Amino acid sequence: MADVVIVTPNPALDVTYHVPVNRPGETNRVAEVHHRPGGKGLNVAQVLDTLNVSTVSVLPLGGRNGVVLTEQLESFSGGVHPVIIRGQTRSTVTVADQVGHPTVYNETGPDLGADEWLALRAAIRAELSDARVLVIAGSLPGAALTENSALGSAMPGRPGSRSSSTARGGG
């Protein structure tokens, strides 16, 4: 079992386009394209992995982007507990050039139904059995309702356990 359970409520398929010079309003020729799993919680898991901390990431995945992320996460060194949802996992698009700062476009993410929030909470509870720390990191998907966004408050407390949340609403 993992020491740290990390919840990424709004994961993304990060797509980065590298262009020589980004010229807004014009056609830009893309030199390279990179696709990678994204979302604050997955970033936290990758950092903890470099510190040899065992983690499991719990995240909702759906649609074609969810399939691509599932495939990419197979090589992820930490554990992964996907919760399948009906909506499409969001994408983020970054346009990076060698001249200025990258431009980032973030989709909001899918709205989760009440049953999907319950499935996400159940997955978190299942992974928390031996974990010492719960981390909820990143934005919340779609138009997350306040009652659903308090994922940490739905978790059973145990002596010696800790939780941390950086989640914010509105995708």
PDB file of C-alpha atoms in Angstrom:
ATOM      1  CA  MET A   1       0.000   0.000   0.000  1.00  0.00           C
ATOM      2  CA  ALA A   2       1.044   3.603  -0.596  1.00  0.00           C
ATOM      3  CA  ASP A   3       2.135   6.063   2.069  1.00  0.00           C
ATOM      4  CA  VAL A   4       0.452   8.960   0.252  1.00  0.00           C
ATOM      5  CA  VAL A   5      -2.877   9.013  -1.589  1.00  0.00           C
ATOM      6  CA  ILE A   6      -2.959  11.833  -4.126  1.00  0.00           C
ATOM      7  CA  VAL A   7      -6.257  12.949  -5.634  1.00  0.00           C
ATOM      8  CA  THR A   8      -6.195  14.798  -8.946  1.00  0.00           C
ATOM      9  CA  PRO A   9      -9.846  15.875  -9.293  1.00  0.00           C
ATOM     10  CA  ASN A  10      -9.338  17.397 -12.757  1.00  0.00           C
ATOM     11  CA  PRO A  11      -6.505  15.620 -14.615  1.00  0.00           C
ATOM     12  CA  ALA A  12      -5.563  16.672 -18.120  1.00  0.00           C
ATOM     13  CA  LEU A  13      -3.888  15.487 -21.243  1.00  0.00           C
ATOM     14  CA  ASP A  14      -1.183  18.142 -21.575  1.00  0.00           C
ATOM     15  CA  VAL A  15      -0.332  18.927 -25.186  1.00  0.00           C
ATOM     16  CA  THR A  16       2.678  21.145 -25.876  1.00  0.00           C
ATOM     17  CA  TYR A  17       3.347  22.624 -29.302  1.00  0.00           C
ATOM     18  CA  HIS A  18       6.876  23.876 -29.873  1.00  0.00           C
ATOM     19  CA  VAL A  19       7.106  26.561 -32.546  1.00  0.00           C
ATOM     20  CA  PRO A  20      10.110  28.658 -33.602  1.00  0.00           C
ATOM     21  CA  VAL A  21       8.195  31.912 -32.971  1.00  0.00           C
ATOM     22  CA  ASN A  22       4.597  32.132 -31.750  1.00  0.00           C
ATOM     23  CA  ARG A  23       2.725  34.609 -33.927  1.00  0.00           C
ATOM     24  CA  PRO A  24      -0.848  35.013 -32.653  1.00  0.00           C
ATOM     25  CA  GLY A  25      -3.371  35.531 -35.406  1.00  0.00           C
ATOM     26  CA  GLU A  26      -1.157  33.794 -37.969  1.00  0.00           C
ATOM     27  CA  THR A  27      -0.617  30.206 -39.065  1.00  0.00           C
ATOM     28  CA  ASN A  28       2.254  28.735 -37.043  1.00  0.00           C
ATOM     29  CA  ARG A  29       4.232  25.672 -38.141  1.00  0.00           C
ATOM     30  CA  VAL A  30       4.673  23.245 -35.238  1.00  0.00           C
ATOM     31  CA  ALA A  31       8.211  21.851 -34.921  1.00  0.00           C
ATOM     32  CA  GLU A  32       7.474  19.328 -32.121  1.00  0.00           C
ATOM     33  CA  VAL A  33       4.435  18.039 -30.236  1.00  0.00           C
ATOM     34  CA  HIS A  34       4.508  16.424 -26.787  1.00  0.00           C
ATOM     35  CA  HIS A  35       1.641  14.702 -24.966  1.00  0.00           C
ATOM     36  CA  ARG A  36       1.884  13.898 -21.262  1.00  0.00           C
ATOM     37  CA  PRO A  37      -0.311  13.299 -18.236  1.00  0.00           C
ATOM     38  CA  GLY A  38      -1.112  16.534 -16.458  1.00  0.00           C
ATOM     39  CA  GLY A  39      -2.794  17.886 -13.380  1.00  0.00           C
ATOM     40  CA  LYS A  40      -1.381  19.199 -10.103  1.00  0.00           C
ATOM     41  CA  GLY A  41      -1.838  15.900  -8.273  1.00  0.00           C
ATOM     42  CA  LEU A  42       0.130  13.970 -10.893  1.00  0.00           C
ATOM     43  CA  ASN A  43       2.877  16.584 -10.616  1.00  0.00           C
ATOM     44  CA  VAL A  44       2.962  16.030  -6.838  1.00  0.00           C
ATOM     45  CA  ALA A  45       3.168  12.258  -7.369  1.00  0.00           C
ATOM     46  CA  GLN A  46       6.110  12.641  -9.734  1.00  0.00           C
ATOM     47  CA  VAL A  47       8.011  14.794  -7.228  1.00  0.00           C
ATOM     48  CA  LEU A  48       7.324  12.358  -4.389  1.00  0.00           C
ATOM     49  CA  ASP A  49       8.500   9.513  -6.619  1.00  0.00           C
ATOM     50  CA  THR A  50      11.888  11.209  -7.001  1.00  0.00           C
ATOM     51  CA  LEU A  51      12.045  11.243  -3.179  1.00  0.00           C
ATOM     52  CA  ASN A  52      11.222   7.506  -3.055  1.00  0.00           C
ATOM     53  CA  VAL A  53       7.852   8.086  -1.375  1.00  0.00           C
ATOM     54  CA  SER A  54       5.241   5.491  -2.334  1.00  0.00           C
ATOM     55  CA  THR A  55       2.097   7.037  -3.774  1.00  0.00           C
ATOM     56  CA  VAL A  56      -1.166   6.106  -5.404  1.00  0.00           C
ATOM     57  CA  SER A  57      -2.993   8.613  -7.607  1.00  0.00           C
ATOM     58  CA  VAL A  58      -6.790   8.598  -7.681  1.00  0.00           C
ATOM     59  CA  LEU A  59      -8.276  10.449 -10.626  1.00  0.00           C
ATOM     60  CA  PRO A  60     -11.411  10.564 -12.790  1.00  0.00           C
ATOM     61  CA  LEU A  61     -10.772   9.655 -16.434  1.00  0.00           C
ATOM     62  CA  GLY A  62     -13.146   9.630 -19.392  1.00  0.00           C
ATOM     63  CA  GLY A  63     -13.421   9.805 -23.163  1.00  0.00           C
ATOM     64  CA  ARG A  64     -10.554   9.523 -25.621  1.00  0.00           C
ATOM     65  CA  ASN A  65      -8.275  11.690 -23.477  1.00  0.00           C
ATOM     66  CA  GLY A  66      -8.957   9.372 -20.546  1.00  0.00           C
ATOM     67  CA  VAL A  67      -7.929   6.373 -22.666  1.00  0.00           C
ATOM     68  CA  VAL A  68      -4.692   8.102 -23.722  1.00  0.00           C
ATOM     69  CA  LEU A  69      -3.918   9.070 -20.111  1.00  0.00           C
ATOM     70  CA  THR A  70      -4.611   5.532 -18.904  1.00  0.00           C
ATOM     71  CA  GLU A  71      -2.139   4.209 -21.485  1.00  0.00           C
ATOM     72  CA  GLN A  72       0.489   6.800 -20.544  1.00  0.00           C
ATOM     73  CA  LEU A  73       0.038   6.161 -16.814  1.00  0.00           C
ATOM     74  CA  GLU A  74       0.824   2.442 -17.277  1.00  0.00           C
ATOM     75  CA  SER A  75       4.513   3.406 -17.127  1.00  0.00           C
ATOM     76  CA  PHE A  76       3.911   5.701 -14.136  1.00  0.00           C
ATOM     77  CA  SER A  77       6.065   4.547 -11.220  1.00  0.00           C
ATOM     78  CA  GLY A  78       3.429   5.377  -8.580  1.00  0.00           C
ATOM     79  CA  GLY A  79       0.188   3.452  -8.324  1.00  0.00           C
ATOM     80  CA  VAL A  80      -2.832   4.678 -10.262  1.00  0.00           C
ATOM     81  CA  HIS A  81      -6.500   4.178  -9.367  1.00  0.00           C
ATOM     82  CA  PRO A  82      -8.620   5.539 -12.229  1.00  0.00           C
ATOM     83  CA  VAL A  83     -12.325   6.219 -11.768  1.00  0.00           C
ATOM     84  CA  ILE A  84     -14.079   5.975 -15.137  1.00  0.00           C
ATOM     85  CA  ILE A  85     -16.444   8.878 -15.863  1.00  0.00           C
ATOM     86  CA  ARG A  86     -18.869   9.644 -18.699  1.00  0.00           C
ATOM     87  CA  GLY A  87     -17.356  13.012 -19.667  1.00  0.00           C
ATOM     88  CA  GLN A  88     -14.183  13.770 -21.589  1.00  0.00           C
ATOM     89  CA  THR A  89     -11.031  14.340 -19.536  1.00  0.00           C
ATOM     90  CA  ARG A  90      -9.847  17.852 -20.314  1.00  0.00           C
ATOM     91  CA  SER A  91      -6.874  18.917 -22.389  1.00  0.00           C
ATOM     92  CA  THR A  92      -4.439  21.727 -21.831  1.00  0.00           C
ATOM     93  CA  VAL A  93      -2.572  23.206 -24.760  1.00  0.00           C
ATOM     94  CA  THR A  94       0.709  25.046 -24.386  1.00  0.00           C
ATOM     95  CA  VAL A  95       2.325  26.922 -27.247  1.00  0.00           C
ATOM     96  CA  ALA A  96       6.009  27.419 -26.519  1.00  0.00           C
ATOM     97  CA  ASP A  97       8.588  29.210 -28.577  1.00  0.00           C
ATOM     98  CA  GLN A  98      12.186  30.263 -28.128  1.00  0.00           C
ATOM     99  CA  VAL A  99      11.350  33.967 -27.920  1.00  0.00           C
ATOM    100  CA  GLY A 100       8.883  34.585 -25.093  1.00  0.00           C
ATOM    101  CA  HIS A 101       6.863  32.965 -22.382  1.00  0.00           C
ATOM    102  CA  PRO A 102       4.641  29.994 -23.242  1.00  0.00           C
ATOM    103  CA  THR A 103       0.946  30.563 -23.824  1.00  0.00           C
ATOM    104  CA  VAL A 104      -1.315  28.074 -22.027  1.00  0.00           C
ATOM    105  CA  TYR A 105      -4.952  27.229 -22.769  1.00  0.00           C
ATOM    106  CA  ASN A 106      -6.738  25.239 -20.024  1.00  0.00           C
ATOM    107  CA  GLU A 107     -10.084  23.561 -20.607  1.00  0.00           C
ATOM    108  CA  THR A 108     -12.477  23.568 -17.658  1.00  0.00           C
ATOM    109  CA  GLY A 109     -12.972  19.820 -17.454  1.00  0.00           C
ATOM    110  CA  PRO A 110     -16.109  17.691 -17.413  1.00  0.00           C
ATOM    111  CA  ASP A 111     -19.005  18.021 -14.998  1.00  0.00           C
ATOM    112  CA  LEU A 112     -19.137  14.948 -12.778  1.00  0.00           C
ATOM    113  CA  GLY A 113     -22.492  13.444 -11.885  1.00  0.00           C
ATOM    114  CA  ALA A 114     -23.375  12.660  -8.275  1.00  0.00           C
ATOM    115  CA  ASP A 115     -22.678   8.971  -8.921  1.00  0.00           C
ATOM    116  CA  GLU A 116     -19.222   9.820 -10.277  1.00  0.00           C
ATOM    117  CA  TRP A 117     -18.383  11.924  -7.193  1.00  0.00           C
ATOM    118  CA  LEU A 118     -19.475   8.999  -5.037  1.00  0.00           C
ATOM    119  CA  ALA A 119     -17.292   6.607  -7.046  1.00  0.00           C
ATOM    120  CA  LEU A 120     -14.334   8.990  -6.683  1.00  0.00           C
ATOM    121  CA  ARG A 121     -14.878   9.205  -2.913  1.00  0.00           C
ATOM    122  CA  ALA A 122     -15.172   5.407  -2.683  1.00  0.00           C
ATOM    123  CA  ALA A 123     -11.880   4.988  -4.583  1.00  0.00           C
ATOM    124  CA  ILE A 124     -10.174   7.449  -2.235  1.00  0.00           C
ATOM    125  CA  ARG A 125     -11.505   5.643   0.829  1.00  0.00           C
ATOM    126  CA  ALA A 126     -10.333   2.291  -0.561  1.00  0.00           C
ATOM    127  CA  GLU A 127      -6.794   3.607  -1.073  1.00  0.00           C
ATOM    128  CA  LEU A 128      -6.643   5.306   2.342  1.00  0.00           C
ATOM    129  CA  SER A 129      -6.627   2.073   4.341  1.00  0.00           C
ATOM    130  CA  ASP A 130      -2.871   2.134   5.032  1.00  0.00           C
ATOM    131  CA  ALA A 131      -1.886   5.598   3.811  1.00  0.00           C
ATOM    132  CA  ARG A 132      -0.521   8.202   6.182  1.00  0.00           C
ATOM    133  CA  VAL A 133      -1.268  11.284   4.068  1.00  0.00           C
ATOM    134  CA  LEU A 134      -4.052  12.415   1.730  1.00  0.00           C
ATOM    135  CA  VAL A 135      -3.263  15.156  -0.801  1.00  0.00           C
ATOM    136  CA  ILE A 136      -5.939  16.744  -2.998  1.00  0.00           C
ATOM    137  CA  ALA A 137      -4.254  18.950  -5.585  1.00  0.00           C
ATOM    138  CA  GLY A 138      -5.417  21.000  -8.538  1.00  0.00           C
ATOM    139  CA  SER A 139      -8.594  22.452  -9.903  1.00  0.00           C
ATOM    140  CA  LEU A 140     -12.030  20.914  -9.645  1.00  0.00           C
ATOM    141  CA  PRO A 141     -13.726  19.728 -12.839  1.00  0.00           C
ATOM    142  CA  GLY A 142     -16.525  21.602 -14.553  1.00  0.00           C
ATOM    143  CA  ALA A 143     -18.950  23.509 -12.400  1.00  0.00           C
ATOM    144  CA  ALA A 144     -18.130  21.549  -9.241  1.00  0.00           C
ATOM    145  CA  LEU A 145     -20.692  22.083  -6.525  1.00  0.00           C
ATOM    146  CA  THR A 146     -19.442  23.114  -3.102  1.00  0.00           C
ATOM    147  CA  GLU A 147     -20.916  19.982  -1.516  1.00  0.00           C
ATOM    148  CA  ASN A 148     -18.957  17.795  -3.934  1.00  0.00           C
ATOM    149  CA  SER A 149     -15.749  19.800  -3.862  1.00  0.00           C
ATOM    150  CA  ALA A 150     -15.067  19.058  -0.198  1.00  0.00           C
ATOM    151  CA  LEU A 151     -13.535  15.673  -0.994  1.00  0.00           C
ATOM    152  CA  GLY A 152     -11.278  15.758   2.041  1.00  0.00           C
ATOM    153  CA  SER A 153     -14.152  16.324   4.444  1.00  0.00           C
ATOM    154  CA  ALA A 154     -15.757  13.093   3.251  1.00  0.00           C
ATOM    155  CA  MET A 155     -12.724  11.056   4.231  1.00  0.00           C
ATOM    156  CA  PRO A 156     -12.673   9.080   7.455  1.00  0.00           C
ATOM    157  CA  GLY A 157     -10.199  10.499   9.966  1.00  0.00           C
ATOM    158  CA  ARG A 158      -7.662   8.259  11.636  1.00  0.00           C
ATOM    159  CA  PRO A 159      -5.227   9.059  14.416  1.00  0.00           C
ATOM    160  CA  GLY A 160      -1.895  10.082  12.945  1.00  0.00           C
ATOM    161  CA  SER A 161      -3.295  10.759   9.476  1.00  0.00           C
ATOM    162  CA  ARG A 162      -2.839  14.053   7.627  1.00  0.00           C
ATOM    163  CA  SER A 163      -4.469  15.720   4.671  1.00  0.00           C
ATOM    164  CA  SER A 164      -3.642  18.654   2.440  1.00  0.00           C
ATOM    165  CA  SER A 165      -5.703  20.310  -0.269  1.00  0.00           C
ATOM    166  CA  THR A 166      -4.901  22.876  -2.918  1.00  0.00           C
ATOM    167  CA  ALA A 167      -8.080  22.200  -4.888  1.00  0.00           C
ATOM    168  CA  ARG A 168     -10.051  25.154  -6.192  1.00  0.00           C
ATOM    169  CA  GLY A 169     -13.361  25.312  -7.992  1.00  0.00           C
ATOM    170  CA  GLY A 170     -14.276  26.364 -11.462  1.00  0.00           C
ATOM    171  CA  GLY A 171     -11.747  24.283 -13.449  1.00  0.00           C
TER     172      GLY A 171
END
